[in-house]
CSV table of C-alpha atoms and ligand atoms in Angstrom, one decimal:
chain,number,residue,atom,x,y,z
A,977,MET,CA,3.2,-10.0,0.5
A,978,SER,CA,6.9,-10.4,1.6
A,979,ASP,CA,8.0,-6.8,0.7
A,980,CYS,CA,4.7,-4.9,1.7
A,981,LEU,CA,5.3,-2.4,4.6
A,982,PHE,CA,1.6,-2.8,5.9
A,983,CYS,CA,1.7,-6.5,5.7
A,984,LYS,CA,4.8,-6.5,7.8
A,985,ILE,CA,3.0,-4.3,10.2
A,986,ALA,CA,0.2,-6.8,10.3
A,987,GLN,CA,2.6,-9.5,11.0
A,988,LYS,CA,4.3,-7.5,13.5
A,989,GLU,CA,7.5,-7.8,11.6
A,990,ILE,CA,7.7,-3.9,11.8
A,991,PRO,CA,6.5,-2.3,15.0
A,992,SER,CA,3.6,0.2,15.1
A,993,GLU,CA,1.0,1.4,17.6
A,994,ILE,CA,-1.5,-1.3,17.3
A,995,ILE,CA,-5.0,-0.3,18.8
A,996,TYR,CA,-7.2,-2.9,17.3
A,997,GLU,CA,-7.0,-6.4,15.7
A,998,ASP,CA,-9.0,-9.3,14.9
A,999,GLU,CA,-9.0,-12.1,12.4
A,1000,LEU,CA,-9.7,-9.9,9.4
A,1001,ILE,CA,-8.2,-6.4,10.1
A,1002,VAL,CA,-5.6,-4.4,12.1
A,1003,ALA,CA,-5.9,-0.8,13.3
A,1004,PHE,CA,-2.9,1.2,14.2
A,1005,LYS,CA,-1.6,4.9,14.5
A,1006,ASP,CA,-0.3,6.8,11.5
A,1007,ILE,CA,3.3,7.5,11.8
A,1008,ASN,CA,2.9,11.0,10.6
A,1009,PRO,CA,-0.5,12.2,11.9
A,1010,VAL,CA,-2.3,15.1,10.0
A,1011,ALA,CA,-5.0,15.3,12.6
A,1012,PRO,CA,-5.3,15.0,16.4
A,1013,VAL,CA,-6.6,11.5,15.7
A,1014,HIS,CA,-5.1,9.6,12.8
A,1015,ILE,CA,-5.8,5.9,12.5
A,1016,LEU,CA,-5.2,3.5,9.6
A,1017,LEU,CA,-7.3,0.3,9.3
A,1018,ILE,CA,-6.1,-2.4,7.0
A,1019,PRO,CA,-7.1,-5.8,5.8
A,1020,LYS,CA,-4.7,-8.4,7.0
A,1021,LYS,CA,-5.1,-10.0,3.3
A,1022,HIS,CA,-3.0,-8.0,1.1
A,1023,LEU,CA,-5.2,-6.0,-1.4
A,1024,ILE,CA,-3.5,-3.3,-3.2
A,1025,SER,CA,-6.5,-0.8,-3.3
A,1026,VAL,CA,-10.3,-0.5,-3.9
A,1027,ASN,CA,-9.6,-1.6,-7.3
A,1028,ASN,CA,-8.7,-4.9,-6.1
A,1029,ILE,CA,-11.7,-5.6,-3.9
A,1030,MET,CA,-13.5,-8.7,-4.7
A,1031,GLU,CA,-17.0,-10.1,-3.7
A,1032,GLU,CA,-15.2,-12.5,-1.5
A,1033,ASP,CA,-13.8,-9.4,0.5
A,1034,GLU,CA,-17.0,-7.9,1.4
A,1035,ALA,CA,-16.8,-9.0,5.0
A,1036,VAL,CA,-13.6,-7.5,5.7
A,1037,ILE,CA,-14.6,-4.1,4.2
A,1038,GLY,CA,-17.8,-4.2,6.4
A,1039,ARG,CA,-15.5,-5.0,9.3
A,1040,ILE,CA,-13.3,-2.1,8.8
A,1041,PHE,CA,-16.5,0.3,8.9
A,1042,SER,CA,-17.8,-1.1,12.0
A,1043,VAL,CA,-14.5,-1.0,13.7
A,1044,ALA,CA,-14.1,2.6,12.5
A,1045,LYS,CA,-17.2,3.4,14.1
A,1046,GLU,CA,-16.1,1.8,17.5
A,1047,LEU,CA,-12.7,3.4,17.4
A,1048,ALA,CA,-14.3,6.9,16.7
A,1049,HIS,CA,-16.2,6.4,20.0
A,1050,GLN,CA,-13.0,5.3,21.7
A,1051,PHE,CA,-11.1,8.2,20.5
A,1052,GLY,CA,-13.7,10.7,21.3
A,1053,ILE,CA,-14.5,12.0,17.9
A,1054,ALA,CA,-17.8,10.1,16.9
A,1055,GLU,CA,-20.0,13.4,18.0
A,1056,SER,CA,-17.5,16.1,16.9
A,1057,GLY,CA,-17.1,14.3,13.6
A,1058,TYR,CA,-14.5,12.5,11.4
A,1059,ARG,CA,-13.7,11.4,8.1
A,1060,VAL,CA,-13.0,7.7,6.7
A,1061,VAL,CA,-10.8,8.0,3.7
A,1062,THR,CA,-9.2,5.7,1.3
A,1063,ASN,CA,-6.9,7.1,-1.3
A,1064,THR,CA,-6.8,5.1,-4.6
A,1065,GLY,CA,-3.9,5.0,-7.1
A,1066,THR,CA,-1.7,8.1,-8.1
A,1067,ASP,CA,-4.2,10.7,-8.6
A,1068,GLY,CA,-6.0,9.5,-5.4
A,1069,GLY,CA,-2.7,10.3,-3.6
A,1070,GLN,CA,-1.9,6.5,-2.5
A,1071,VAL,CA,1.5,6.0,-1.4
A,1072,ILE,CA,1.5,2.6,0.3
A,1073,GLY,CA,0.2,-0.3,-2.0
A,1074,HIS,CA,-1.8,-2.1,0.6
A,1075,LEU,CA,-5.5,-1.1,0.8
A,1076,HIS,CA,-5.9,1.1,4.1
A,1077,PHE,CA,-8.5,3.4,5.3
A,1078,HIS,CA,-7.7,6.7,7.4
A,1079,ILE,CA,-9.8,7.8,10.3
A,1080,LEU,CA,-9.2,11.6,10.7
A,1081,GLY,CA,-10.7,13.6,13.4
A,1082,GLY,CA,-10.1,15.9,16.4
A,1083,LYS,CA,-10.1,19.1,14.4
A,1084,ALA,CA,-12.2,20.7,11.5
A,1085,LEU,CA,-10.9,19.1,8.3
A,1086,ARG,CA,-10.6,21.0,5.2
A,1087,SER,CA,-12.2,19.2,2.2
A,1088,GLU,CA,-11.8,19.2,-1.6
A,1089,LEU,CA,-15.5,18.3,-1.7
A,1090,GLY,CA,-16.6,21.6,-0.3
R,2483,5GP,P1,-1.6,7.0,1.5
R,2483,5GP,O1,-1.1,8.4,1.1
R,2483,5GP,O2,-1.1,5.9,0.9
R,2483,5GP,O3,-3.1,7.0,1.7
R,2483,5GP,O4,-1.2,6.9,3.1
R,2483,5GP,C1,-0.1,6.1,3.6
R,2483,5GP,C2,-0.1,6.6,5.1
R,2483,5GP,O5,0.8,5.7,5.7
R,2483,5GP,C3,0.5,8.0,5.5
R,2483,5GP,O6,-0.5,8.8,6.1
R,2483,5GP,C4,1.7,7.6,6.2
R,2483,5GP,O7,2.1,8.6,7.2
R,2483,5GP,C5,1.6,6.3,6.8
R,2483,5GP,N1,2.8,5.5,7.0
R,2483,5GP,C6,3.6,5.2,6.1
R,2483,5GP,N2,4.7,4.6,6.7
R,2483,5GP,C7,4.1,3.9,7.8
R,2483,5GP,C8,4.8,3.5,9.0
R,2483,5GP,O8,5.9,2.7,8.8
R,2483,5GP,N3,4.1,3.3,10.0
R,2483,5GP,C9,2.8,3.8,10.3
R,2483,5GP,N4,2.4,3.7,11.4
R,2483,5GP,N5,2.4,4.7,9.3
R,2483,5GP,C10,3.0,4.8,8.1
R,2484,ZN,ZN1,0.5,-5.9,1.9
């Protein structure tokens, strides 16, 4: 989508610290990290949120999690632990309207889930 920030990052029209890319997804460092490791994983396809995932997108969602696992190893947080989070809609705290998964780790994270 032409006026979407994360589409522009995926197309390299806006610079970011890209750490992984393949035909389906891109991973880059969050510009405002809330943990020592804070990576964003996005589909190259413009999907707004979890609400817009269709059956045809199952491969890209699977890819996001298998690459999340690889990046957790690469960034040294696989053993200490980490979180993969996607915020959906207003109450979910979603600010950017292009589906993204946060990988957060490198410190003990507080959770609203207890
Ligand atoms: P959300 O609240 O939508 O789940 O998270 C959006 C995330 O995108 C935030 O963590 C924010 O720091 C990050 N972000 C916003 N703009 C940019 C940007 O231009 N570049 C990068 N790398 N991250 C961004
Ligand atoms: Zn987009």
